[in-house]
One Martini backbone bead per residue (centre of mass of N, CA, C, O) as a GRO file, in nm:
protein
  329
    1MET     BB    1  11.607   8.624  14.806
    2GLU     BB    2  11.912   8.673  14.724
    3MET     BB    3  11.816   8.565  14.388
    4LEU     BB    4  11.672   8.853  14.298
    5ILE     BB    5  11.975   9.019  14.342
    6LEU     BB    6  12.068   8.917  14.151
    7ASP     BB    7  12.313   9.010  13.872
    8VAL     BB    8  12.223   9.022  13.572
    9MET     BB    9  12.305   9.292  13.326
   10GLY     BB   10  12.282   9.544  13.573
   11GLN     BB   11  12.047   9.418  13.699
   12PRO     BB   12  11.826   9.300  13.871
   13LEU     BB   13  11.624   9.025  13.863
   14TRP     BB   14  11.348   9.121  13.974
   15MET     BB   15  11.362   9.305  13.646
   16TRP     BB   16  11.314   9.083  13.480
   17LEU     BB   17  11.066   8.938  13.562
   18GLY     BB   18  10.895   9.135  13.592
   19PHE     BB   19  10.903   9.169  13.275
   20PHE     BB   20  10.818   8.956  13.160
   21THR     BB   21  10.553   8.876  13.320
   22LEU     BB   22  10.447   9.146  13.153
   23VAL     BB   23  10.432   8.998  12.907
   24VAL     BB   24  10.292   8.754  12.890
   25VAL     BB   25  10.036   8.842  13.051
   26LEU     BB   26   9.996   9.028  12.742
   27LEU     BB   27   9.965   8.778  12.568
   28ALA     BB   28   9.753   8.610  12.727
   29PHE     BB   29   9.529   8.798  12.674
   30ASP     BB   30   9.537   8.840  12.394
   31LEU     BB   31   9.488   8.563  12.269
   32GLY     BB   32   9.275   8.451  12.537
   33ILE     BB   33   9.099   8.688  12.491
   34LEU     BB   34   9.077   8.903  12.258
   35HIS     BB   35   9.161   8.655  12.047
   36ARG     BB   36   8.992   8.383  12.038
   37ASP     BB   37   8.820   8.479  11.756
   38GLY     BB   38   8.941   8.569  11.512
   39HIS     BB   39   8.869   8.876  11.463
   40GLU     BB   40   8.865   9.229  11.250
   41ILE     BB   41   8.984   9.458  11.377
   42GLY     BB   42   8.917   9.750  11.395
   43VAL     BB   43   8.976  10.095  11.462
   44ARG     BB   44   8.896  10.145  11.738
   45GLU     BB   45   9.044   9.876  11.918
   46SER     BB   46   9.342   9.963  11.791
   47LEU     BB   47   9.350  10.227  11.973
   48GLY     BB   48   9.295  10.113  12.271
   49LEU     BB   49   9.530   9.925  12.262
   50SER     BB   50   9.772  10.125  12.207
   51GLY     BB   51   9.704  10.358  12.397
   52PHE     BB   52   9.730  10.099  12.629
   53TYR     BB   53  10.068  10.108  12.530
   54ILE     BB   54  10.116  10.357  12.612
   55THR     BB   55  10.049  10.346  12.867
   56LEU     BB   56  10.270  10.130  12.952
   57GLY     BB   57  10.515  10.250  12.882
   58LEU     BB   58  10.467  10.540  13.043
   59ALA     BB   59  10.501  10.372  13.290
   60PHE     BB   60  10.760  10.229  13.316
   61GLY     BB   61  10.933  10.468  13.271
   62GLY     BB   62  10.862  10.539  13.560
   63PHE     BB   63  11.001  10.300  13.691
   64ILE     BB   64  11.239  10.402  13.586
   65TRP     BB   65  11.294  10.666  13.758
   66PHE     BB   66  11.243  10.573  14.042
   67SER     BB   67  11.476  10.354  14.048
   68LEU     BB   68  11.710  10.467  13.847
   69GLY     BB   69  11.653  10.729  13.765
   70ALA     BB   70  11.653  10.998  13.538
   71GLN     BB   71  11.805  10.960  13.324
   72SER     BB   72  11.637  10.648  13.266
   73GLY     BB   73  11.434  10.763  13.240
   74LEU     BB   74  11.513  10.892  12.984
   75GLU     BB   75  11.643  10.688  12.840
   76TYR     BB   76  11.400  10.538  12.765
   77LEU     BB   77  11.184  10.764  12.657
   78THR     BB   78  11.416  10.777  12.395
   79GLY     BB   79  11.367  10.446  12.312
   80PHE     BB   80  11.042  10.480  12.283
   81VAL     BB   81  11.038  10.624  12.061
   82VAL     BB   82  11.210  10.593  11.877
   83GLU     BB   83  11.124  10.260  11.797
   84LYS     BB   84  10.856  10.361  11.734
   85SER     BB   85  10.976  10.568  11.508
   86LEU     BB   86  11.148  10.273  11.352
   87ALA     BB   87  10.856  10.075  11.315
   88MET     BB   88  10.670  10.215  11.089
   89ASP     BB   89  10.863  10.108  10.848
   90ASN     BB   90  10.773   9.823  10.898
   91VAL     BB   91  10.439   9.875  10.861
   92PHE     BB   92  10.517   9.957  10.565
   93VAL     BB   93  10.618   9.637  10.510
   94ILE     BB   94  10.328   9.485  10.640
   95ALA     BB   95  10.148   9.627  10.429
   96MET     BB   96  10.254   9.507  10.167
   97ILE     BB   97  10.286   9.149  10.269
   98PHE     BB   98   9.998   9.156  10.301
   99GLY     BB   99   9.875   9.233  10.055
  100TYR     BB  100  10.001   9.051   9.846
  101LEU     BB  101   9.907   8.809   9.987
  102ALA     BB  102   9.599   8.859  10.074
  103ILE     BB  103   9.573   8.915  10.361
  104PRO     BB  104   9.321   8.895  10.577
  105ARG     BB  105   9.251   9.052  10.849
  106GLN     BB  106   9.156   8.883  11.092
  107TYR     BB  107   9.406   8.722  11.047
  108GLN     BB  108   9.681   8.936  11.114
  109HIS     BB  109   9.681   8.873  11.413
  110ARG     BB  110   9.818   8.683  11.386
  111VAL     BB  111  10.126   8.682  11.268
  112LEU     BB  112  10.135   8.938  11.484
  113PHE     BB  113  10.178   8.771  11.722
  114TRP     BB  114  10.371   8.573  11.661
  115GLY     BB  115  10.591   8.772  11.594
  116ILE     BB  116  10.665   8.915  11.880
  117LEU     BB  117  10.768   8.635  11.991
  118GLY     BB  118  11.021   8.679  11.748
  119VAL     BB  119  11.093   8.959  11.873
  120ILE     BB  120  11.174   8.921  12.164
  121VAL     BB  121  11.409   8.667  12.071
  122LEU     BB  122  11.576   8.835  11.884
  123ARG     BB  123  11.656   9.042  12.059
  124ALA     BB  124  11.785   8.947  12.297
  125ILE     BB  125  12.024   8.883  12.124
  126MET     BB  126  12.142   9.129  11.977
  127ILE     BB  127  12.152   9.281  12.278
  128GLY     BB  128  12.351   9.107  12.408
  129PHE     BB  129  12.591   9.097  12.197
  130GLY     BB  130  12.549   9.457  12.202
  131ALA     BB  131  12.679   9.433  12.488
  132ALA     BB  132  12.946   9.280  12.493
  133LEU     BB  133  13.098   9.468  12.324
  134VAL     BB  134  13.068   9.737  12.445
  135THR     BB  135  13.222   9.613  12.746
  136GLU     BB  136  13.489   9.491  12.562
  137PHE     BB  137  13.460   9.772  12.286
  138SER     BB  138  13.413  10.033  12.303
  139TRP     BB  139  13.468  10.151  11.995
  140VAL     BB  140  13.203  10.033  11.893
  141MET     BB  141  13.034  10.325  11.906
  142TYR     BB  142  13.172  10.416  11.630
  143LEU     BB  143  13.030  10.200  11.474
  144PHE     BB  144  12.743  10.260  11.499
  145ALA     BB  145  12.765  10.593  11.441
  146ALA     BB  146  12.849  10.547  11.117
  147PHE     BB  147  12.600  10.366  11.065
  148LEU     BB  148  12.381  10.531  11.119
  149VAL     BB  149  12.479  10.775  10.912
  150PHE     BB  150  12.474  10.625  10.668
  151THR     BB  151  12.189  10.516  10.674
  152GLY     BB  152  12.017  10.807  10.701
  153ILE     BB  153  12.124  10.836  10.423
  154LYS     BB  154  12.066  10.638  10.224
  155MET     BB  155  11.778  10.626  10.269
  156LEU     BB  156  11.732  10.960  10.146
  157MET     BB  157  11.855  10.799   9.846
  158THR     BB  158  11.575  10.585   9.868
  159SER     BB  159  11.267  10.640   9.947
  160ASP     BB  160  11.156  10.645   9.673
  161LYS     BB  161  11.170  10.337   9.620
  162GLU     BB  162  11.024  10.086   9.531
  163THR     BB  163  10.891   9.790   9.610
  164ASP     BB  164  10.962   9.455   9.502
  165LEU     BB  165  10.758   9.126   9.571
  166SER     BB  166  10.808   8.967   9.350
  167ALA     BB  167  11.148   8.929   9.344
  168ASN     BB  168  11.235   8.881   9.581
  169PRO     BB  169  11.405   8.568   9.710
  170LEU     BB  170  11.241   8.440   9.954
  171LEU     BB  171  10.985   8.394   9.843
  172LYS     BB  172  11.133   8.222   9.581
  173PHE     BB  173  11.280   8.011   9.741
  174MET     BB  174  10.972   7.917   9.947
  175ARG     BB  175  10.826   7.833   9.670
  176LYS     BB  176  11.074   7.662   9.538
  177ARG     BB  177  11.111   7.448   9.766
  178PHE     BB  178  10.814   7.431   9.929
  179ARG     BB  179  10.541   7.376  10.030
  180VAL     BB  180  10.258   7.621   9.858
  181THR     BB  181   9.982   7.734   9.880
  182GLU     BB  182   9.772   7.952   9.707
  183ALA     BB  183   9.520   7.894   9.923
  184LEU     BB  184   9.455   7.975  10.194
  185HIS     BB  185   9.368   7.884  10.489
  186ASP     BB  186   9.184   8.029  10.747
  187ASP     BB  187   9.454   8.035  10.995
  188ARG     BB  188   9.663   7.845  10.872
  189PHE     BB  189   9.997   7.740  10.847
  190PHE     BB  190   9.889   7.444  10.800
  191VAL     BB  191   9.841   7.173  10.558
  192ARG     BB  192   9.678   6.884  10.463
  193GLN     BB  193   9.770   6.726  10.163
  194PRO     BB  194   9.804   6.649   9.805
  195ASP     BB  195  10.040   6.563   9.598
  196GLY     BB  196  10.063   6.657   9.239
  197LYS     BB  197  10.311   6.401   9.209
  198THR     BB  198  10.203   6.146   9.451
  199GLY     BB  199   9.921   6.129   9.605
  200LYS     BB  200   9.976   6.208   9.906
  201ILE     BB  201   9.996   6.349  10.238
  202VAL     BB  202  10.118   6.646  10.298
  203ARG     BB  203  10.254   6.908  10.391
  204PHE     BB  204  10.210   7.281  10.319
  205MET     BB  205  10.232   7.591  10.325
  206THR     BB  206  10.080   7.881  10.402
  207PRO     BB  207  10.082   8.221  10.302
  208LEU     BB  208  10.071   8.293  10.640
  209PHE     BB  209  10.308   8.168  10.654
  210LEU     BB  210  10.517   8.362  10.457
  211ALA     BB  211  10.381   8.627  10.639
  212LEU     BB  212  10.570   8.560  10.861
  213VAL     BB  213  10.872   8.549  10.751
  214MET     BB  214  10.909   8.818  10.631
  215ILE     BB  215  10.835   8.948  10.959
  216GLU     BB  216  11.129   8.850  11.044
  217ILE     BB  217  11.318   8.905  10.847
  218ALA     BB  218  11.232   9.258  10.862
  219ASP     BB  219  11.287   9.274  11.189
  220VAL     BB  220  11.591   9.202  11.131
  221ILE     BB  221  11.661   9.407  10.941
  222PHE     BB  222  11.572   9.672  11.114
  223ALA     BB  223  11.746   9.569  11.418
  224VAL     BB  224  11.990   9.654  11.301
  225ASP     BB  225  11.913   9.976  11.367
  226SER     BB  226  11.782   9.985  11.604
  227VAL     BB  227  12.018   9.901  11.825
  228PRO     BB  228  12.231  10.118  11.784
  229ALA     BB  229  12.019  10.347  11.857
  230ILE     BB  230  12.023  10.251  12.145
  231PHE     BB  231  12.305  10.227  12.199
  232ALA     BB  232  12.350  10.559  12.189
  233ILE     BB  233  12.178  10.586  12.445
  234THR     BB  234  12.247  10.352  12.536
  235THR     BB  235  12.399  10.091  12.793
  236ASP     BB  236  12.142   9.950  12.926
  237PRO     BB  237  12.006   9.625  12.870
  238TYR     BB  238  11.702   9.716  12.987
  239LEU     BB  239  11.655  10.006  12.824
  240VAL     BB  240  11.683   9.811  12.539
  241TYR     BB  241  11.474   9.622  12.563
  242THR     BB  242  11.213   9.754  12.711
  243SER     BB  243  11.214   9.976  12.472
  244ASN     BB  244  11.154   9.746  12.257
  245ILE     BB  245  10.916   9.626  12.343
  246PHE     BB  246  10.727   9.812  12.451
  247ALA     BB  247  10.720   9.900  12.076
  248ILE     BB  248  10.596   9.674  11.988
  249LEU     BB  249  10.359   9.620  12.094
  250GLY     BB  250  10.195   9.856  11.998
  251LEU     BB  251  10.246   9.905  11.697
  252ARG     BB  252  10.056   9.584  11.648
  253ALA     BB  253   9.806   9.763  11.693
  254LEU     BB  254   9.854  10.046  11.538
  255TYR     BB  255   9.807   9.928  11.306
  256PHE     BB  256   9.509   9.901  11.196
  257ALA     BB  257   9.470  10.189  11.185
  258LEU     BB  258   9.723  10.254  10.943
  259ALA     BB  259   9.703  10.125  10.704
  260ALA     BB  260   9.462  10.324  10.581
  261ILE     BB  261   9.702  10.593  10.593
  262LEU     BB  262  10.006  10.578  10.544
  263HIS     BB  263  10.017  10.757  10.273
  264ARG     BB  264  10.033  11.047  10.520
  265PHE     BB  265  10.382  10.991  10.557
  266ALA     BB  266  10.558  11.006  10.324
  267TYR     BB  267  10.777  11.124  10.481
  268LEU     BB  268  10.921  10.984  10.737
  269LYS     BB  269  11.145  10.871  10.640
  270GLN     BB  270  11.325  11.077  10.650
  271ALA     BB  271  11.313  11.175  10.927
  272LEU     BB  272  11.429  10.865  11.009
  273ALA     BB  273  11.701  10.984  10.814
  274VAL     BB  274  11.777  11.224  11.058
  275LEU     BB  275  11.766  11.015  11.308
  276LEU     BB  276  11.978  10.867  11.293
  277VAL     BB  277  12.218  11.068  11.222
  278PHE     BB  278  12.170  11.228  11.508
  279ILE     BB  279  12.208  10.997  11.676
  280GLY     BB  280  12.514  10.931  11.560
  281SER     BB  281  12.653  11.194  11.546
  282LYS     BB  282  12.621  11.266  11.925
  283ILE     BB  283  12.900  11.078  12.015
  284VAL     BB  284  13.084  11.342  11.888
  285VAL     BB  285  13.018  11.531  11.966
  286ALA     BB  286  13.047  11.507  12.290
  287ASP     BB  287  13.365  11.473  12.264
  288LEU     BB  288  13.442  11.735  12.115
  289LEU     BB  289  13.292  11.881  12.422
  290GLY     BB  290  13.383  11.703  12.643
  291TRP     BB  291  13.135  11.517  12.710
  292GLU     BB  292  12.988  11.174  12.843
  293LYS     BB  293  12.721  11.315  12.733
  294PHE     BB  294  12.421  11.364  12.533
  295PRO     BB  295  12.155  11.527  12.646
  296ALA     BB  296  11.908  11.352  12.723
  297GLU     BB  297  11.711  11.643  12.712
  298TRP     BB  298  11.821  11.709  12.400
  299SER     BB  299  11.745  11.431  12.260
  300LEU     BB  300  11.449  11.437  12.307
  301GLY     BB  301  11.362  11.697  12.182
  302ILE     BB  302  11.471  11.642  11.917
  303THR     BB  303  11.293  11.363  11.863
  304PHE     BB  304  11.080  11.573  11.803
  305VAL     BB  305  11.148  11.744  11.607
  306ILE     BB  306  11.151  11.548  11.353
  307LEU     BB  307  10.875  11.390  11.416
  308GLY     BB  308  10.719  11.618  11.372
  309ALA     BB  309  10.760  11.726  11.130
  310GLY     BB  310  10.739  11.505  10.934
  311VAL     BB  311  10.476  11.463  11.004
  312GLY     BB  312  10.314  11.797  10.911
  313TYR     BB  313  10.409  11.704  10.676
  314SER     BB  314  10.291  11.445  10.561
  315LEU     BB  315  10.053  11.593  10.574
  316TRP     BB  316  10.015  11.847  10.411
  317ARG     BB  317  10.128  11.692  10.144
  318THR     BB  318   9.836  11.456  10.166
  319ARG     BB  319   9.606  11.667  10.195
  320GLY     BB  320   9.339  11.439   9.971
  321THR     BB  321   9.475  11.170   9.947
  322LEU     BB  322   9.418  10.849   9.780
  323PRO     BB  323   9.532  10.514   9.824
  324PRO     BB  324   9.689  10.272   9.675
  325ALA     BB  325   9.686  10.045   9.508
  326THR     BB  326   9.670   9.701   9.548
  327THR     BB  327   9.902   9.428   9.460
  328HIS     BB  328   9.873   9.097   9.390
  329VAL     BB  329   9.850   8.673   9.452
   0.00000   0.00000   0.00000
């Protein structure tokens, strides 16, 4: 019993074990029960699952509030909202990858599920490294702040540029260096078939595996923005990691409902850019005003205002528009 109260990165071991147990149960329930038949996920099911994950994430915030206090509860909730909002940009990229590689909807959940497992591990590594840096060198927070402001300004300046996946260096490298089939083979990531040059039976990657690799790399790139953003809200590794994972779990479910209406959020990227600038600048503002920390309730309120304005303006400007046609190979 004494081991369960052992301090691990600022929180008792039982809190970490409880969280990981909950995540494992959710993933087992998702893949082993809800989607073991690999069916196509419809909008109704997607919204139901997303609502379930959001409710669970908010309930976990209530647990944080009760266990660690109101300040930690507000910081978790702000981090949860910010991470889910920033991950929306990831949804645009995921939709682009699936469309370009012509991945049918009934196979997309398999890719996203295994993608979540990769995210859980990669985010743990990045957050652990970030926490060690912040603990050892407090001035790192100012580097995070400057990076967020720079990234936000850069997003504002490049928000209208379209991404050309046909020129993606990772996709070119994998198709050049590895055996990749031209067509899908149901929901398999790898197949064994004759090599075109030698005639030997060898292992080939499928486009489904290419989609998985590209989505994992995209998540790493987005984590470079989102991890400093959450550290600018709270430096507690437990709050950083749990808010990250709960936000991502719910967003993967919501993807299937949003994929068909992503064009309606045309100006959300600008709102996310402004949000990054705000999150980065509030560290400096707090120092200039002599505050120990920027008030958590102010941070949460301003975050809602920025995101609400972005979503509202997007829906108003894109009313009556149709989704763009998708080009794939």
